[in-house]
Amino acid sequence: MAEPKGLRQVRLKLPASPQDIAALQLGSVVYLDGVVYTAREGVYERVLVRGEPLPEGLCEISNANFHCSPAAALEPDGSYAIGGVTATASFRFSKYMAEWLDRTGTKIVIGKAGMPREDYQKVLSPRGAVYLTTVGYGTGALLGRGVKRVREVHWLEELGIAQAMWMFEVENFGPFIVDSDLAGNSLFAQQGDLVNERIARLYDGLKPPALHRYGETDDRKREVM
Amino acid sequence: MIDNATIEEAAYEIMKKAAIDIPEDYLEGIRGMVDLETGDLSAFVLKAMLDNYETATEDRRPMCADTGLPRYWVKVGDAARFSGGFTGFERALRAATARATHDVPLRPNRVHPLWRNEHNNNVGINAPEVEWSFEPDVDWIDITTVHKGGLFGTDYRMLFPGDGIDGIKRFFLDTLIAFGKRGLACQPAIVGVGLGGSKDTCMQLGKQAACLRAVGDRNPDPKIAELELELKELGNSIGMGAMGFVGSSMVVDCHIEVGFTHTGGMPMSVHTFCLSSRRATARIAADGSIAYRSDPQWFTPYMRRETIEWPSQRALDKSA
Ligand code: SF4
């Protein structure tokens, strides 16, 4: 295991209790035990747009939504081989999250690269939810090792392996880094501000370009998401 | 004579190796960066990545579950002979992709752009891409596969001759900063820059520079080699590290490839490979034996068309 020099380490049992979630601090390293489920646009569309019912018992089994598509294969005996597990960029799912959290009672959102800045205050913290980011982001083998069993899989036929909802039983599943807390602070936002402070000087002395590209932002402090 | 079964076996093996085993040159590059990284968070990320590479190799599981877009680059020697023809060759590559997708397993990433349907095997319309090139005076076949993350870190801009090196630096910084925020590009990475050509050539050159050259390799033009190192330094001075955290690890190495271009323009492309720099190469010798390596050695003097003629061409002229 990597030595998280100076970083706090936490082991969290799922479904996570409100107290455990409240105690998470930005920048801490988290490992999870219990059940996490994957859901991304395919699942959100099925449930929130088409009105299909949630899998039975989901809300009791897990309150951690992983923005992920596993590298999985169906074995001849009907079981699943899970190789690597990697998050996919979360900001694309911003428009679904408020309703999804309301419907499922999800309190932990796990993914890649966090949510758009406004979402921490407007969507996550009012619902008692926090964001954990995967590390790297390509730690697919480490996370794959933490998946002990596929408990259930939903919409596999309709959505395919990448978009289906997978329920994973996990053990010492991580590392993740705490991006946001219940006050709506975000580590990504804070770190981004620090980086932005130094950007302008990088361009000092470089002559302006001949062609200014119409319609594109010149504000280098903005995020693409 | 090389048969189709041998081609398929080689392609299948490199699919596995690319997905699981981090190339040694890139690993060394990352190790070197951990020591220099001053940002706590960024350093933690790099160490976690080193753990991840080790776990992948130990467990024989893919280092990243996002398979990216698996594809091939093939180099056929002028004197190489294979029995299945070029379409048979491609059929072998497609079969290897489908089999490896199930067996490794790789994530079936390839879907139709509009209907989003898939075949669950990374094979489909125009996929996987197979790019062909040739090599004079040899009888082997090199097959390289790359699984490059597909969504972030690549951009193109039409610059003009007057923009000069400053323009190149500007666009380089713009791309690294834009996609480096929150680590969307999964840096630190090998960054490839394509300069010149037409727009599609420019994109191709940059992509090949990122994916098909090993860390430490320099462009044969000494001035371009110098620019490669300068851009690397520039990227690492942004103040950003892994995941967009404060730090200094952005560029493991920078590779530039150039092509003659329109007299009025200087098109430029930037491509960031990622923390899972997945590439593997197989060389099939004339007797059908296969040797594996992680450095594609794609850019030969012939490949860059450094001169207007090369030995085989002279030989042809003489016999004419
Ligand atoms: S860009 Fe990141 S998530 Fe995508 S393949 Fe590379 S390491 Fe994996």
XYZ file of C-alpha atoms and ligand atoms in Angstrom:
553
model
C 0.000 0.000 0.000
C 1.071 3.525 -0.692
C 2.214 5.440 2.350
C -0.149 8.385 2.477
C 2.458 10.794 3.760
C 0.615 13.120 6.096
C -2.810 12.051 4.821
C -5.387 10.672 7.253
C -6.719 7.190 6.590
C -10.284 6.076 7.281
C -12.025 2.741 6.896
C -15.744 3.160 6.317
C -18.535 0.595 6.606
C -21.402 0.742 4.094
C -24.177 1.761 4.186
C -22.443 4.714 5.834
C -24.120 6.309 8.846
C -24.798 10.069 8.973
C -22.217 10.361 11.777
C -19.510 8.635 9.773
C -20.213 10.854 6.789
C -20.171 13.998 8.905
C -16.766 13.013 10.269
C -15.069 12.808 6.860
C -12.427 15.450 6.252
C -11.249 16.845 2.951
C -8.111 15.109 1.754
C -8.522 11.997 3.928
C -7.906 8.638 2.302
C -10.865 6.260 2.525
C -11.284 2.490 2.147
C -14.772 0.977 1.988
C -16.397 -2.264 3.188
C -19.912 -3.339 2.270
C -21.872 -2.882 -0.943
C -21.433 -0.185 -3.585
C -23.561 0.065 -6.706
C -22.659 1.511 -10.080
C -25.012 3.842 -11.926
C -24.359 6.255 -14.767
C -26.396 7.854 -17.549
C -27.944 4.608 -18.779
C -29.391 3.760 -15.379
C -30.367 7.359 -14.600
C -32.291 7.554 -17.873
C -34.115 4.294 -17.162
C -35.220 5.324 -13.695
C -35.529 9.091 -13.779
C -36.662 9.650 -17.358
C -38.443 6.455 -18.292
C -39.824 5.851 -14.830
C -38.623 2.273 -14.417
C -38.570 1.056 -10.792
C -35.372 0.857 -8.746
C -34.070 -2.639 -8.007
C -35.777 -3.936 -4.917
C -34.020 -3.182 -1.671
C -31.370 -0.954 -3.232
C -31.877 1.830 -0.700
C -31.302 -0.534 2.251
C -28.377 -2.393 0.751
C -26.187 0.511 -0.302
C -25.996 4.267 -0.130
C -22.869 4.611 -2.245
C -23.199 5.337 -5.973
C -20.046 4.632 -7.934
C -19.747 6.337 -11.341
C -18.083 3.371 -12.907
C -18.087 0.814 -15.652
C -16.188 -2.321 -14.752
C -14.102 -4.473 -17.053
C -16.311 -7.524 -16.620
C -17.010 -10.697 -18.535
C -19.763 -13.256 -18.281
C -18.388 -16.717 -17.539
C -19.971 -19.876 -18.988
C -21.227 -20.870 -15.515
C -23.216 -17.647 -15.268
C -20.859 -15.872 -12.851
C -18.933 -12.692 -13.620
C -15.214 -12.153 -13.832
C -14.315 -8.652 -12.682
C -10.898 -7.495 -13.830
C -10.327 -3.790 -13.374
C -12.670 -1.216 -11.902
C -12.263 2.456 -12.810
C -14.418 5.513 -12.320
C -15.726 7.608 -15.146
C -15.874 11.438 -15.119
C -18.759 12.446 -12.844
C -19.519 15.977 -14.012
C -21.493 14.575 -16.942
C -24.091 13.222 -14.555
C -24.619 16.510 -12.760
C -28.105 17.014 -14.158
C -29.364 13.729 -12.701
C -27.824 13.837 -9.268
C -30.332 15.843 -7.215
C -33.271 13.695 -8.194
C -31.218 10.518 -7.964
C -30.087 11.273 -4.402
C -33.686 12.050 -3.459
C -34.978 8.823 -4.956
C -32.324 6.500 -3.557
C -31.152 8.119 -0.342
C -27.597 7.827 -1.607
C -25.105 9.630 0.633
C -21.783 8.876 -0.980
C -21.034 9.629 -4.603
C -17.815 8.109 -5.890
C -16.296 8.950 -9.232
C -13.645 10.700 -11.215
C -12.807 14.395 -10.942
C -15.690 15.597 -8.768
C -18.787 17.601 -9.632
C -19.150 21.106 -11.032
C -18.402 23.621 -8.261
C -21.973 24.741 -7.616
C -23.158 21.171 -7.077
C -21.394 20.693 -3.741
C -23.438 23.458 -2.133
C -26.608 23.074 -4.160
C -26.957 19.332 -4.635
C -24.757 17.274 -2.336
C -24.548 18.997 1.037
C -28.303 19.816 1.352
C -28.925 16.080 0.973
C -26.315 15.038 3.510
C -24.131 13.603 0.762
C -20.409 13.814 0.087
C -18.153 13.062 -2.872
C -15.221 10.654 -2.810
C -12.842 10.681 -5.728
C -10.937 7.724 -7.071
C -7.183 8.201 -7.206
C -5.109 8.607 -10.286
C -7.521 7.834 -11.897
C -6.447 4.601 -13.342
C -6.197 2.507 -10.175
C -8.332 -0.161 -11.820
C -6.336 -3.114 -10.525
C -6.315 -1.963 -6.889
C -10.045 -1.362 -6.962
C -10.650 -4.591 -8.844
C -8.899 -6.443 -6.042
C -11.292 -4.886 -3.540
C -14.358 -6.311 -5.292
C -15.098 -9.635 -3.654
C -18.296 -10.615 -5.410
C -20.941 -9.393 -7.790
C -24.088 -9.394 -5.674
C -26.549 -8.448 -8.414
C -26.536 -6.869 -11.815
C -29.465 -4.990 -13.333
C -30.274 -3.867 -16.859
C -27.353 -5.913 -18.212
C -29.250 -7.015 -21.314
C -30.669 -3.609 -22.068
C -27.656 -1.448 -21.269
C -24.617 -3.656 -21.751
C -21.687 -4.221 -19.402
C -20.502 -0.620 -19.286
C -23.840 0.970 -18.446
C -25.554 -1.716 -16.363
C -26.070 -1.338 -12.617
C -23.567 -3.566 -10.795
C -23.818 -4.206 -7.082
C -20.403 -5.096 -5.738
C -19.584 -6.585 -2.365
C -16.326 -4.881 -1.478
C -13.621 -5.211 1.122
C -10.911 -2.694 1.854
C -12.022 -1.088 -1.403
C -9.908 1.942 -2.240
C -8.055 4.194 -2.042
C -10.443 7.104 -2.415
C -9.843 10.701 -1.400
C -12.523 12.778 0.315
C -13.328 15.613 -2.074
C -16.299 17.234 -0.338
C -17.806 17.555 3.137
C -21.259 18.328 4.480
C -20.505 22.041 4.505
C -20.172 21.860 0.732
C -16.407 22.474 0.637
C -14.488 20.791 -2.153
C -10.857 19.774 -2.205
C -10.824 19.988 -6.005
C -12.175 23.533 -5.865
C -9.625 24.561 -3.232
C -6.699 23.002 -5.061
C -7.913 24.453 -8.340
C -7.902 27.947 -6.855
C -4.327 27.499 -5.668
C -3.227 26.330 -9.120
C -5.085 29.188 -10.819
C -3.181 31.787 -8.835
C -0.029 30.874 -10.714
C -1.362 30.400 -14.222
C -1.122 33.953 -15.545
C 2.632 34.141 -15.025
C 3.171 31.128 -17.266
C 2.062 33.212 -20.229
C 4.205 36.223 -19.363
C 6.321 37.219 -22.321
C 4.586 34.957 -24.849
C 3.288 37.047 -27.722
C -0.477 36.953 -28.404
C -1.707 34.512 -31.053
C -2.464 35.670 -34.609
C -5.925 34.111 -34.592
C -8.336 34.466 -31.713
C -10.677 31.577 -31.879
C -14.253 32.740 -32.129
C -16.559 31.567 -29.398
C -13.896 30.111 -27.139
C -13.220 31.251 -23.649
C -10.013 33.077 -22.858
C -10.553 32.636 -19.152
C -7.912 30.127 -18.131
C -9.275 29.868 -14.634
C -12.471 28.244 -15.792
C -12.856 24.510 -15.764
C -13.907 22.714 -18.910
C -16.738 20.945 -17.138
C 5.705 -17.734 -44.608
C 3.749 -16.262 -41.687
C 0.245 -17.650 -41.268
C -2.898 -16.034 -39.904
C -2.935 -18.077 -36.713
C 0.476 -16.643 -35.782
C -0.725 -13.106 -36.455
C -3.785 -13.667 -34.306
C -1.736 -15.170 -31.489
C 0.652 -12.209 -31.481
C -2.201 -9.702 -31.547
C -4.023 -11.498 -28.726
C -0.922 -11.560 -26.534
C -0.142 -7.863 -26.977
C -3.763 -6.990 -26.151
C -3.194 -8.741 -22.811
C 0.244 -7.301 -22.192
C -0.828 -3.753 -23.017
C -3.771 -3.930 -20.644
C -1.852 -5.433 -17.735
C 1.858 -4.581 -17.840
C 2.985 -0.977 -17.578
C 5.844 -0.285 -20.030
C 9.189 -0.179 -18.250
C 10.229 3.189 -19.723
C 7.066 4.862 -18.488
C 7.321 3.203 -15.062
C 10.860 4.535 -14.673
C 9.613 7.970 -15.697
C 6.897 7.925 -13.018
C 9.337 6.648 -10.379
C 11.592 9.572 -11.183
C 8.706 12.002 -10.764
C 7.630 10.698 -7.346
C 11.000 11.718 -5.951
C 10.673 15.234 -7.309
C 7.018 15.772 -6.434
C 6.552 18.237 -3.579
C 2.748 18.291 -3.434
C 1.521 15.825 -0.753
C -1.675 14.885 -2.532
C -0.046 14.610 -5.922
C 2.748 12.449 -4.477
C 0.167 10.183 -2.832
C -1.563 9.720 -6.172
C 1.687 8.735 -7.883
C 2.489 6.212 -5.193
C -0.988 4.733 -5.449
C -0.394 4.391 -9.188
C 2.854 2.518 -8.558
C 0.912 0.155 -6.242
C -1.663 -0.215 -8.970
C 0.881 -1.235 -11.625
C 2.261 -3.822 -9.259
C -1.187 -5.177 -8.406
C -2.075 -5.407 -12.079
C 1.009 -7.455 -12.879
C 0.633 -9.664 -9.776
C -3.073 -10.396 -10.288
C -2.895 -10.364 -14.094
C -5.746 -7.865 -14.200
C -6.000 -4.689 -16.267
C -4.387 -1.659 -14.653
C -7.325 0.512 -15.667
C -10.874 -0.677 -16.247
C -11.394 1.944 -18.920
C -9.987 0.082 -21.863
C -9.833 3.255 -23.908
C -9.969 2.565 -27.607
C -7.881 -0.520 -28.376
C -6.304 -0.269 -31.835
C -3.346 -1.408 -33.909
C -0.348 -0.048 -35.734
C 1.234 -2.515 -38.114
C 4.586 -2.322 -39.840
C 5.209 -4.832 -42.607
C 8.693 -5.388 -43.945
C 9.056 -5.304 -47.731
C 10.330 -8.856 -47.648
C 7.767 -10.224 -45.155
C 5.482 -12.890 -46.575
C 2.187 -13.869 -44.995
C -0.341 -16.311 -46.310
C -3.711 -14.759 -45.495
C -3.497 -11.535 -47.491
C -4.107 -8.095 -46.015
C -7.790 -8.630 -45.333
C -6.975 -11.945 -43.679
C -4.406 -10.078 -41.577
C -7.054 -7.616 -40.475
C -9.535 -10.404 -39.752
C -6.938 -11.936 -37.415
C -6.539 -8.601 -35.615
C -10.298 -8.273 -35.186
C -10.640 -11.815 -33.889
C -7.803 -11.253 -31.410
C -9.507 -8.085 -30.145
C -12.804 -9.849 -29.552
C -11.183 -12.816 -27.811
C -8.949 -10.683 -25.608
C -11.931 -8.521 -24.633
C -13.603 -11.544 -23.122
C -10.546 -13.292 -21.737
C -8.612 -10.479 -19.986
C -11.383 -9.130 -19.511
C -11.268 -5.729 -21.178
C -14.208 -3.412 -20.919
C -16.178 -3.500 -24.155
C -15.897 0.213 -24.795
C -16.764 0.448 -28.453
C -20.301 1.545 -29.236
C -22.066 3.036 -32.234
C -21.751 6.838 -31.956
C -25.457 7.452 -32.448
C -27.320 4.291 -31.482
C -24.939 3.444 -28.644
C -25.326 -0.270 -29.296
C -22.310 -2.519 -28.957
C -21.088 -5.982 -29.764
C -19.515 -6.479 -26.337
C -16.147 -7.178 -27.924
C -14.525 -3.856 -28.918
C -15.112 -4.623 -32.595
C -17.498 -2.664 -34.776
C -17.828 -0.269 -37.686
C -14.337 1.096 -38.415
C -13.091 -0.392 -35.157
C -10.472 -1.296 -34.168
C -8.451 1.071 -36.317
C -5.548 -0.553 -38.118
C -2.860 1.762 -39.418
C -0.390 0.224 -41.853
C 3.160 1.198 -42.607
C 6.051 -0.469 -44.330
C 9.747 -0.912 -43.793
C 12.380 -1.406 -46.474
C 14.929 -4.253 -46.466
C 13.454 -6.383 -43.648
C 11.335 -9.538 -43.525
C 9.524 -9.150 -40.187
C 6.109 -7.813 -39.176
C 5.643 -5.550 -36.144
C 2.204 -5.332 -34.589
C 1.626 -2.732 -31.903
C -1.514 -2.219 -29.906
C -2.322 0.860 -27.873
C -5.255 1.245 -25.504
C -5.435 4.969 -25.046
C -7.979 6.671 -22.826
C -10.241 8.467 -25.184
C -12.080 11.445 -23.780
C -9.771 14.180 -22.547
C -6.430 15.772 -23.207
C -6.381 16.004 -26.982
C -6.801 19.187 -28.994
C -5.977 20.805 -32.310
C -5.286 24.393 -33.308
C -4.327 26.149 -36.512
C -1.357 28.337 -35.671
C 0.452 30.583 -38.148
C 4.133 30.839 -38.926
C 4.266 34.217 -37.170
C 3.041 32.631 -33.944
C 6.357 30.808 -33.783
C 7.588 28.929 -30.744
C 5.558 31.251 -28.496
C 2.376 30.089 -30.176
C 3.397 26.478 -29.698
C 4.035 27.062 -26.008
C 0.729 28.871 -25.585
C -1.301 26.101 -27.091
C 0.692 23.475 -25.212
C -0.032 25.227 -21.909
C -3.686 25.825 -22.822
C -4.294 22.141 -23.483
C -2.416 20.867 -20.442
C -4.111 23.321 -18.114
C -7.617 22.890 -19.522
C -7.592 19.098 -19.327
C -5.231 18.884 -16.370
C -7.740 20.512 -14.043
C -9.079 17.822 -11.734
C -6.849 15.448 -13.618
C -9.293 14.802 -16.437
C -6.336 13.816 -18.620
C -5.013 11.390 -15.963
C -1.629 13.065 -15.858
C 1.322 12.771 -15.532
C 1.515 11.477 -19.039
C 3.618 11.282 -22.146
C 2.557 14.258 -24.238
C 2.719 14.041 -28.013
C 2.784 17.082 -30.252
C 2.056 16.992 -33.965
C 3.280 19.944 -36.003
C 2.423 20.537 -39.646
C 0.921 18.266 -42.243
C -2.735 18.669 -43.083
C -5.217 18.618 -40.246
C -5.622 14.847 -40.188
C -1.871 14.240 -40.575
C -1.228 16.684 -37.780
C -3.577 14.768 -35.471
C -2.055 11.461 -36.495
C 1.525 12.605 -35.936
C 0.736 13.935 -32.476
C -1.052 10.748 -31.527
C 1.806 8.593 -32.741
C 4.309 10.832 -30.950
C 2.424 10.289 -27.675
C 1.693 6.587 -28.039
C 4.491 5.096 -30.119
C 7.666 6.614 -28.647
C 9.250 5.567 -25.362
C 10.158 7.888 -22.501
C 13.640 9.277 -23.097
C 13.509 8.929 -26.870
C 14.438 12.174 -28.691
C 13.569 13.476 -32.139
C 16.581 13.117 -34.476
C 16.512 16.852 -35.290
C 18.572 18.355 -32.435
C 16.574 21.590 -32.378
C 13.286 19.697 -32.148
C 14.809 17.478 -29.459
C 15.622 20.626 -27.514
C 12.068 21.888 -27.917
C 10.761 18.564 -26.614
C 12.727 19.026 -23.410
C 11.710 22.653 -23.140
C 8.021 21.803 -23.432
C 8.421 19.052 -20.851
C 9.911 21.549 -18.406
C 7.207 24.077 -19.214
C 4.464 21.543 -18.485
C 6.047 20.580 -15.207
C 6.318 24.209 -14.134
C 2.563 24.852 -14.324
C 2.234 24.136 -10.620
C -0.218 21.326 -11.203
C 0.281 17.631 -10.556
C -1.720 14.423 -10.656
C -5.504 14.901 -10.451
C -5.060 18.664 -10.808
C -3.753 18.938 -7.253
C -0.989 21.388 -6.485
C 2.244 19.790 -7.632
C 4.783 19.483 -10.390
C 4.075 16.206 -12.198
C 2.383 16.816 -15.526
C 4.639 15.613 -18.314
C 6.629 12.392 -18.101
C 8.100 13.163 -21.497
C 7.248 15.233 -24.545
C 7.593 13.948 -28.099
C 7.243 16.071 -31.213
C 6.688 14.819 -34.749
C 6.608 17.092 -37.762
C 5.354 16.951 -41.319
C 5.708 19.387 -44.219
C 2.700 21.679 -44.185
C 0.903 24.525 -46.017
C 3.158 27.544 -46.483
C 0.687 29.806 -44.691
C 0.051 27.720 -41.604
C 1.492 25.778 -38.689
C -1.182 23.364 -37.490
C -0.540 21.827 -34.104
C -2.070 18.974 -32.158
C -1.512 17.941 -28.549
C -2.238 14.454 -27.227
C -1.823 13.325 -23.640
C -1.415 9.610 -23.113
C -2.424 8.737 -19.542
C -1.395 7.165 -16.252
C -2.133 3.835 -17.871
C 0.138 4.243 -20.886
C -0.849 0.969 -22.453
C 1.173 -0.220 -25.389
C 2.749 -3.487 -26.444
C 4.480 -4.696 -29.584
C 5.058 -8.098 -31.132
C 7.623 -8.785 -33.831
C 6.880 -11.793 -35.972
C 9.998 -13.078 -37.689
C 9.936 -14.709 -41.121
C 10.037 -18.163 -39.463
C 6.878 -17.364 -37.473
C 8.591 -16.915 -34.098
C 7.276 -14.037 -31.975
C 9.208 -11.652 -29.711
C 7.444 -9.178 -27.426
C 8.524 -5.728 -26.232
C 6.970 -2.486 -24.981
C 8.778 0.031 -27.208
C 6.994 0.154 -30.583
C 10.043 1.617 -32.410
C 7.560 3.061 -34.860
C 9.545 6.063 -36.022
C 12.278 4.697 -38.236
C 14.116 6.978 -40.678
C 11.905 5.551 -43.426
C 8.792 6.246 -41.363
C 9.712 9.901 -41.071
C 10.595 10.071 -44.780
C 13.673 11.977 -43.756
C 15.121 11.909 -47.234
C 13.378 11.690 -50.566
C 14.937 8.339 -51.212
C 16.122 5.358 -49.218
C 18.055 2.205 -50.019
C 15.179 0.243 -51.542
C 14.303 3.110 -53.803
C 17.869 3.311 -55.089
C 17.798 -0.389 -55.732
C 14.637 0.018 -57.766
C 16.140 2.901 -59.761
C 19.161 0.809 -60.618
C 17.156 -2.111 -61.870
C 14.919 0.121 -63.985
S -7.329 8.348 -19.093
Fe -7.364 7.591 -16.954
S -9.274 6.468 -16.771
Fe -8.840 6.703 -18.944
S -7.670 4.903 -19.542
Fe -6.177 6.403 -18.939
S -5.760 6.029 -16.768
Fe -7.664 4.986 -17.292
